[in-house]
CSV table of C-alpha atoms in Angstrom, one decimal:
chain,number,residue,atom,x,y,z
A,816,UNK,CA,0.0,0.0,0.0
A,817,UNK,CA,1.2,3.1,-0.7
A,818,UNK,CA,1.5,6.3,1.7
A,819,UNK,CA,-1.0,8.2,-0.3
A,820,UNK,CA,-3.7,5.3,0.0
A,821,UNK,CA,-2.5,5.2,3.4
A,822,UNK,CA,-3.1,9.0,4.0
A,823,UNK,CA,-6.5,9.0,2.2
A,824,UNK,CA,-7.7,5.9,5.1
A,825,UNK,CA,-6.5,8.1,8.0
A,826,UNK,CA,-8.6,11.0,7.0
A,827,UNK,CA,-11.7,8.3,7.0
A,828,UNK,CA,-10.5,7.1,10.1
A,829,UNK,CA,-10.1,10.7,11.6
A,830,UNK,CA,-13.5,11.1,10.4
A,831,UNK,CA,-15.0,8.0,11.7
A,832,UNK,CA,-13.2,8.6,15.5
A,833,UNK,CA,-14.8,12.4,15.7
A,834,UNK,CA,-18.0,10.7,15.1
A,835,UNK,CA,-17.1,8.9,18.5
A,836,UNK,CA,-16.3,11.9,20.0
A,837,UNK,CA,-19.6,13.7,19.1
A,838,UNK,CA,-21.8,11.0,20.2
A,839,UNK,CA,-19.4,10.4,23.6
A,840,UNK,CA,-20.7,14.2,24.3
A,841,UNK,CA,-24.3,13.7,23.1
A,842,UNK,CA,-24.7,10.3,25.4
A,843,UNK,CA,-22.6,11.9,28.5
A,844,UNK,CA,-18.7,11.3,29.5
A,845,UNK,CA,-17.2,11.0,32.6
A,846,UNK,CA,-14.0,12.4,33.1
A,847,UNK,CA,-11.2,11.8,36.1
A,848,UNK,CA,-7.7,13.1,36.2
A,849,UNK,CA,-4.7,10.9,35.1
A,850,UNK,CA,-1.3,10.0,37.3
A,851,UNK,CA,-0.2,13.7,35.9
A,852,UNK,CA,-2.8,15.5,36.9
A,853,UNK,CA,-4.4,16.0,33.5
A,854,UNK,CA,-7.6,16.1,32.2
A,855,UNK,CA,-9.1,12.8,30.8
A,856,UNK,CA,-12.6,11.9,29.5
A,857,UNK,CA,-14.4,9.0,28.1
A,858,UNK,CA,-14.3,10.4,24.8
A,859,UNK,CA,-10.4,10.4,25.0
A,860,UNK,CA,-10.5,6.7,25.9
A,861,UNK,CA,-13.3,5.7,23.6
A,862,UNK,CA,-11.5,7.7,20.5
A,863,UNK,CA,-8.1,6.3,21.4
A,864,UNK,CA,-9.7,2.5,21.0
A,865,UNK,CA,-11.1,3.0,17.8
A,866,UNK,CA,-7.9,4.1,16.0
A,867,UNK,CA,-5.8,1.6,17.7
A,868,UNK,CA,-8.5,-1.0,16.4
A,869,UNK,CA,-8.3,0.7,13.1
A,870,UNK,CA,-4.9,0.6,12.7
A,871,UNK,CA,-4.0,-2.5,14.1
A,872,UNK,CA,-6.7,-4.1,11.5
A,873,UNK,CA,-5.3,-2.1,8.9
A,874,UNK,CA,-1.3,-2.5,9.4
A,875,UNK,CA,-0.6,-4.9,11.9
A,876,UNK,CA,3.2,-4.4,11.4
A,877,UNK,CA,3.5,-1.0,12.3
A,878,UNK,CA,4.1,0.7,15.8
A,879,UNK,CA,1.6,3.1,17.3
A,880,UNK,CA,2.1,5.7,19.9
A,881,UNK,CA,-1.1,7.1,21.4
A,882,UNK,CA,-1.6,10.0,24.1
A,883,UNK,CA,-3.8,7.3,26.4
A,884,UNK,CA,-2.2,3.9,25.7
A,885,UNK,CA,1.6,4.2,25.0
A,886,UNK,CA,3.9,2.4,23.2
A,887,UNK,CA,3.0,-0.3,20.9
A,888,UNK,CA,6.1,-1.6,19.3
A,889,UNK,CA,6.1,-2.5,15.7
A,890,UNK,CA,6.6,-6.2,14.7
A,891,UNK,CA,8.5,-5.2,11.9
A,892,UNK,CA,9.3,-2.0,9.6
A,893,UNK,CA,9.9,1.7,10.9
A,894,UNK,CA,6.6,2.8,10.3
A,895,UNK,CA,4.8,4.5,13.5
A,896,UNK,CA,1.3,5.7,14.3
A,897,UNK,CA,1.4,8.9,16.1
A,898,UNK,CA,-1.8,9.3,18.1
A,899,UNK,CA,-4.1,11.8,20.1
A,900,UNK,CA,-7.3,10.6,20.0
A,901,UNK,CA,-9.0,13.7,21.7
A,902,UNK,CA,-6.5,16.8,21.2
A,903,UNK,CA,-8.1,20.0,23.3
A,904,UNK,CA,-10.0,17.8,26.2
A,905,UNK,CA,-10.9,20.7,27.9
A,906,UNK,CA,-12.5,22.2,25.3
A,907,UNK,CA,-14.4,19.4,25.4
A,908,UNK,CA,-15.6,19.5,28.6
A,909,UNK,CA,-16.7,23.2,28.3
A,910,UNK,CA,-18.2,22.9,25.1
A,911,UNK,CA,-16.0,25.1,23.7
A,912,UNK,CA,-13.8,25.1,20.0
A,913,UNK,CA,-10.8,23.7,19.5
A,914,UNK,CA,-11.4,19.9,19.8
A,915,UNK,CA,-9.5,17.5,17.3
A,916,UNK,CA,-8.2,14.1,16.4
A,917,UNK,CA,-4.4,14.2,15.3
A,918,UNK,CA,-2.8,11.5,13.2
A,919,UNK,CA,1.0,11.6,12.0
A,920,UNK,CA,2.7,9.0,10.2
A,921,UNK,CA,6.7,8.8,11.1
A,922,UNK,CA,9.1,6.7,8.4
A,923,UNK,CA,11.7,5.9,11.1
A,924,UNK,CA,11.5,9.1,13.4
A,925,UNK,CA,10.4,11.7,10.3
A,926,UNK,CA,6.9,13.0,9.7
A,927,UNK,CA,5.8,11.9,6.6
A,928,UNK,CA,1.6,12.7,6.3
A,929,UNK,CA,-0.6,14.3,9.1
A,930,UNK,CA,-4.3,14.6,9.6
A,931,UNK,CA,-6.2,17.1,12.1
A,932,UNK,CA,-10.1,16.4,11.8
A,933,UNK,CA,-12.1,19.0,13.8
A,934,UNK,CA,-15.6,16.6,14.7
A,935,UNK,CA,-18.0,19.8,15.8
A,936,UNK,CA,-16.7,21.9,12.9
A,937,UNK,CA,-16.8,18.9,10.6
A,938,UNK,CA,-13.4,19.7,8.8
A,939,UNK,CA,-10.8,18.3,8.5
A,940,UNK,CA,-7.0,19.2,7.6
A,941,UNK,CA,-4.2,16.7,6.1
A,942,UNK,CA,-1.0,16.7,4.2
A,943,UNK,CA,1.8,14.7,3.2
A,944,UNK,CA,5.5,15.6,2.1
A,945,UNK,CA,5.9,16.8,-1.3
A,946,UNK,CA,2.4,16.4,-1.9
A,947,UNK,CA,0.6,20.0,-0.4
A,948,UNK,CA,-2.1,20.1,2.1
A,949,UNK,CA,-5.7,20.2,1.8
A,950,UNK,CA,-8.8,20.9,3.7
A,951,UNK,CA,-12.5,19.5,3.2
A,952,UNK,CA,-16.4,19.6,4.9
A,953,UNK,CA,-17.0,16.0,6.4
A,954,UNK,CA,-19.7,15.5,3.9
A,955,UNK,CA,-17.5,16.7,1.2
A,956,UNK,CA,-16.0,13.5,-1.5
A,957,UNK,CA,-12.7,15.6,-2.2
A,958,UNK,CA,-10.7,18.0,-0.3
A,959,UNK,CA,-9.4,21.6,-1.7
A,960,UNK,CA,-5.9,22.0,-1.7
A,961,UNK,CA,-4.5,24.8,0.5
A,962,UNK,CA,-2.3,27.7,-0.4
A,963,UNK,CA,0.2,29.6,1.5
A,964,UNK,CA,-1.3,32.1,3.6
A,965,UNK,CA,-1.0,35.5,2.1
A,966,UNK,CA,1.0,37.9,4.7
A,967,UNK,CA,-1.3,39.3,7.5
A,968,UNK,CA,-1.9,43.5,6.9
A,969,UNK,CA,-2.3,43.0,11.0
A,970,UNK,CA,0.2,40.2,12.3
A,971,UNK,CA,-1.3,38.1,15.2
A,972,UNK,CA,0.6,35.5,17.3
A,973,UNK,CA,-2.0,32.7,18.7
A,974,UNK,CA,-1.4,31.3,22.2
A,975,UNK,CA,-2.4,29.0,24.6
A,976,UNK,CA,-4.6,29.8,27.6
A,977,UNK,CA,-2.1,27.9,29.9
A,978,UNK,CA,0.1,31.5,29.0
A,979,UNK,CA,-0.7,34.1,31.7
A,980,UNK,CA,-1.7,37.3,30.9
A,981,UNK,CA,1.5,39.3,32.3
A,982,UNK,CA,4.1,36.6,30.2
A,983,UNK,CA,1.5,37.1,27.0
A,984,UNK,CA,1.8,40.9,27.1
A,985,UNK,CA,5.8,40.8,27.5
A,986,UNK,CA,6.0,37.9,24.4
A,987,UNK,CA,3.7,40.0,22.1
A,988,UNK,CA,5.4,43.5,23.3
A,989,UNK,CA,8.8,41.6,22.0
A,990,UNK,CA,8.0,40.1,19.3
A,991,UNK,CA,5.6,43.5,17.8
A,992,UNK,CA,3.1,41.1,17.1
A,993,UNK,CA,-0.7,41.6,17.8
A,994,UNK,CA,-3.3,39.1,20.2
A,995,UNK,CA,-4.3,36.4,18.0
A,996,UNK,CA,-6.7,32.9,18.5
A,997,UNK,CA,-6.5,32.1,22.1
A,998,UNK,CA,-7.9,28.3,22.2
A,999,UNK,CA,-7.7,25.0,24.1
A,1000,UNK,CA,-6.1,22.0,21.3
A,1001,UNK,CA,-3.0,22.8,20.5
A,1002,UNK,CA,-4.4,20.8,17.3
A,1003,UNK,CA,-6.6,24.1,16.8
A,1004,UNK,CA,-3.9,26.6,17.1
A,1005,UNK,CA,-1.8,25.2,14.5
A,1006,UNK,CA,-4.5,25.1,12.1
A,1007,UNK,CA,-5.3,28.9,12.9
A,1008,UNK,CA,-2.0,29.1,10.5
A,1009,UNK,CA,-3.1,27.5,7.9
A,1010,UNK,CA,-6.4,29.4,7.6
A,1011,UNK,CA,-4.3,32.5,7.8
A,1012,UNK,CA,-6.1,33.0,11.4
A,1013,UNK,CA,-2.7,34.3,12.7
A,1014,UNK,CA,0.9,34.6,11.7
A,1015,UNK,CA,2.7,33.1,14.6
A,1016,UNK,CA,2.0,30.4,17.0
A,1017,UNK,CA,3.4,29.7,20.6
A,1018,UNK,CA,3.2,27.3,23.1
A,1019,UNK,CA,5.2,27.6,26.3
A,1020,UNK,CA,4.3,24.3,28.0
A,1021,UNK,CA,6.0,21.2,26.4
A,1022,UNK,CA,4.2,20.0,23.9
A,1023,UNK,CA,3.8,16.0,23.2
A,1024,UNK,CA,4.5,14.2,20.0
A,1025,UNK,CA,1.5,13.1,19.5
A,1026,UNK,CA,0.2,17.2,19.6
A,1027,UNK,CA,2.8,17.9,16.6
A,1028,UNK,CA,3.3,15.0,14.8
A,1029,UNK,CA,0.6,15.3,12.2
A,1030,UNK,CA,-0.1,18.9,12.5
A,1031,UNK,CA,3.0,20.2,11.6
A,1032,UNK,CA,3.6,17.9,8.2
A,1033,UNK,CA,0.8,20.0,7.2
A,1034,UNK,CA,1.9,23.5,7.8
A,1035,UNK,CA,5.7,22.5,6.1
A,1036,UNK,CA,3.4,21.7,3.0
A,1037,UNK,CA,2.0,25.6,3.5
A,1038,UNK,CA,5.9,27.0,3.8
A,1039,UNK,CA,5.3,27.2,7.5
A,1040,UNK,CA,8.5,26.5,9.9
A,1041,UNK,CA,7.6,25.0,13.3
A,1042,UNK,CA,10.9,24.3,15.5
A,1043,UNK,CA,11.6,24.6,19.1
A,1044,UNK,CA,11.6,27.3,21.3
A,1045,UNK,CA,15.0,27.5,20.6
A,1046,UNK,CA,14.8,27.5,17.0
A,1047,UNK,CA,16.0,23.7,16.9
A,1048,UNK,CA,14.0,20.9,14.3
A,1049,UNK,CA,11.6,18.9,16.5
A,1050,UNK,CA,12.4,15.4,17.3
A,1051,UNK,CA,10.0,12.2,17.2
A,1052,UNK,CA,12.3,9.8,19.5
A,1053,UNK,CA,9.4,7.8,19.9
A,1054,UNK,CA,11.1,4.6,21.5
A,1055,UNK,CA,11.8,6.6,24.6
A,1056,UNK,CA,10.3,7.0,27.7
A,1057,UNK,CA,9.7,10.8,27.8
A,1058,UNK,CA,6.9,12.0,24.4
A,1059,UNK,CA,7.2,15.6,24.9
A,1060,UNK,CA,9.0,18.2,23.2
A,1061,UNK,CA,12.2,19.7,24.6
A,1062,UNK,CA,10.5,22.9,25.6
A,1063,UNK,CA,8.5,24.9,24.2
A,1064,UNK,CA,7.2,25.1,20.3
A,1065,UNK,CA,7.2,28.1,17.9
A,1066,UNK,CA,5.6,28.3,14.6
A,1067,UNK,CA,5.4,31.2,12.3
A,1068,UNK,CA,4.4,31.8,8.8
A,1069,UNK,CA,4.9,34.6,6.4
A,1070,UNK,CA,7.2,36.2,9.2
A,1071,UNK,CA,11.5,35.9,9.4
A,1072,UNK,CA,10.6,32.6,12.1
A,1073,UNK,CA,14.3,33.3,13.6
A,1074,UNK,CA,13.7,36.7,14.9
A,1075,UNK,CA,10.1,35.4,15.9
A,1076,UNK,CA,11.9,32.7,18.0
A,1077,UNK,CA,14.4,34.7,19.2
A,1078,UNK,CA,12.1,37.8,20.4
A,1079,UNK,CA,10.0,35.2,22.4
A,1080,UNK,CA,13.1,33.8,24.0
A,1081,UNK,CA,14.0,37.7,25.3
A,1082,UNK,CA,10.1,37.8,26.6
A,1083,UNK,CA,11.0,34.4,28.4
A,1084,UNK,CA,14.1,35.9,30.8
């Protein structure tokens, strides 16, 4: 099979897990806190067993990480599932925007395809290398293929809600940038760059691999960078214990992404 047949299943799939999600919060969830003191619902758990099924019918040779179950160790290839089943749970819980299921496909530890289905919005988002991105209604057959965002007239910088509001007016005070999207899912902030929603997106709390995996094949196929803090590629070491990012993540488009990075790093001292 090749990765494009591949890529056109796992937007299906995507698909096909939001429907879980939607009916988890039209039935009623429970939700409980994990061993880290994060948020976890029903819907997480439900969604997460449905694309493991899905992809363990569908490749049983490849490795899957997902956000709620772990490590599943490929029997053979370097092929690996990179999983989260429910990104933006406490959106979900409030009711609010910004919930999505996020699929990435590493070839040994490089992104190769991404998805990012949005089930209440009903679109969904996916790309593969050298092959562009595109973006489609759920109803829709075929997707439309995504340009470049054209340069902002009025460049925002999206954040997280986790950023308080002292540290957010030093980091858009440095960088000259104006407020942008401020949303739960870090699945939804990174999409608010390829919809030309903002220019610049940061997150200061370690995100996982599972929250970048997919998400940023697709903004590389829009001539987006997304790097560390720091400026550094990300790294998908997936056999290893720890899934998160080495601090924080920066991504920027249509803006000199080094000066971006750098100007946030000066907010951060």
């Amino acid at each position: 099979m090749s990765l494009l047949h591949d890529l056109n299943w796992a937007v299906q799939l995507a698909e096909e897990a939001g429907d879980v999600i939607r009916e988890s919060r039209d039935n009623g969830f429970e939700q409980q806190r994990k061993a880290d003191k994060s948020l976890v619902t029903s819907a997480d758990l439900a969604s997460d067993a449905f694309l493991r099924n899905g992809i363990q019918l569908r490749a049983p040779q490849d490795a899957m990480l997902t956000e709620e179950a772990g490590w599943f160790p490929g029997a053979s290839g370097n092929r690996t599932w990179v999983i989260d089943p429910l990104d933006g749970t406490r959106a979900f819980t409030m009711g609010h925007e910004g919930v999505s299921v996020l699929l990435g496909l590493l070839v040994g530890e490089n992104p190769v395809f991404g998805v990012a289905h949005f089930p209440f919005e009903g679109i969904t988002y996916w790309g593969a290398l050298g092959e562009g991105a595109f973006k489609k209604n759920r109803n829709a057959k075929r997707g439309d293929p995504l340009t470049p965002p054209e340069a902002s007239k009025r460049d925002t910088l999206a954040l997280s809600p986790s950023t308080g509001p002292e540290q957010r007016e030093r980091i858009l005070q440095k960088t000259s940038l104006h407020p942008g999207p401020l949303l739960h899912g870090a699945g939804a902030m990174f999409m608010c760059l390829a919809d030309g929603r903002a220019s610049a997106y940061f997150s200061g709390h370690g995100l996982s691999l599972w929250d970048t995996a997919g998400p940023s094949v697709i903004l590389r196929e829009l001539g987006c960078s997304v790097t560390s803090d720091r400026g550094k590629p990300l790294q998908y070491p997936v056999t290893q214990a720890e899934w998160k990012h080495d601090g924080g993540i920066v991504a920027t488009v249509g803006l000199e992404h080094q000066q971006v990075v750098k100007a946030i790093r000066l907010a951060l001292e």
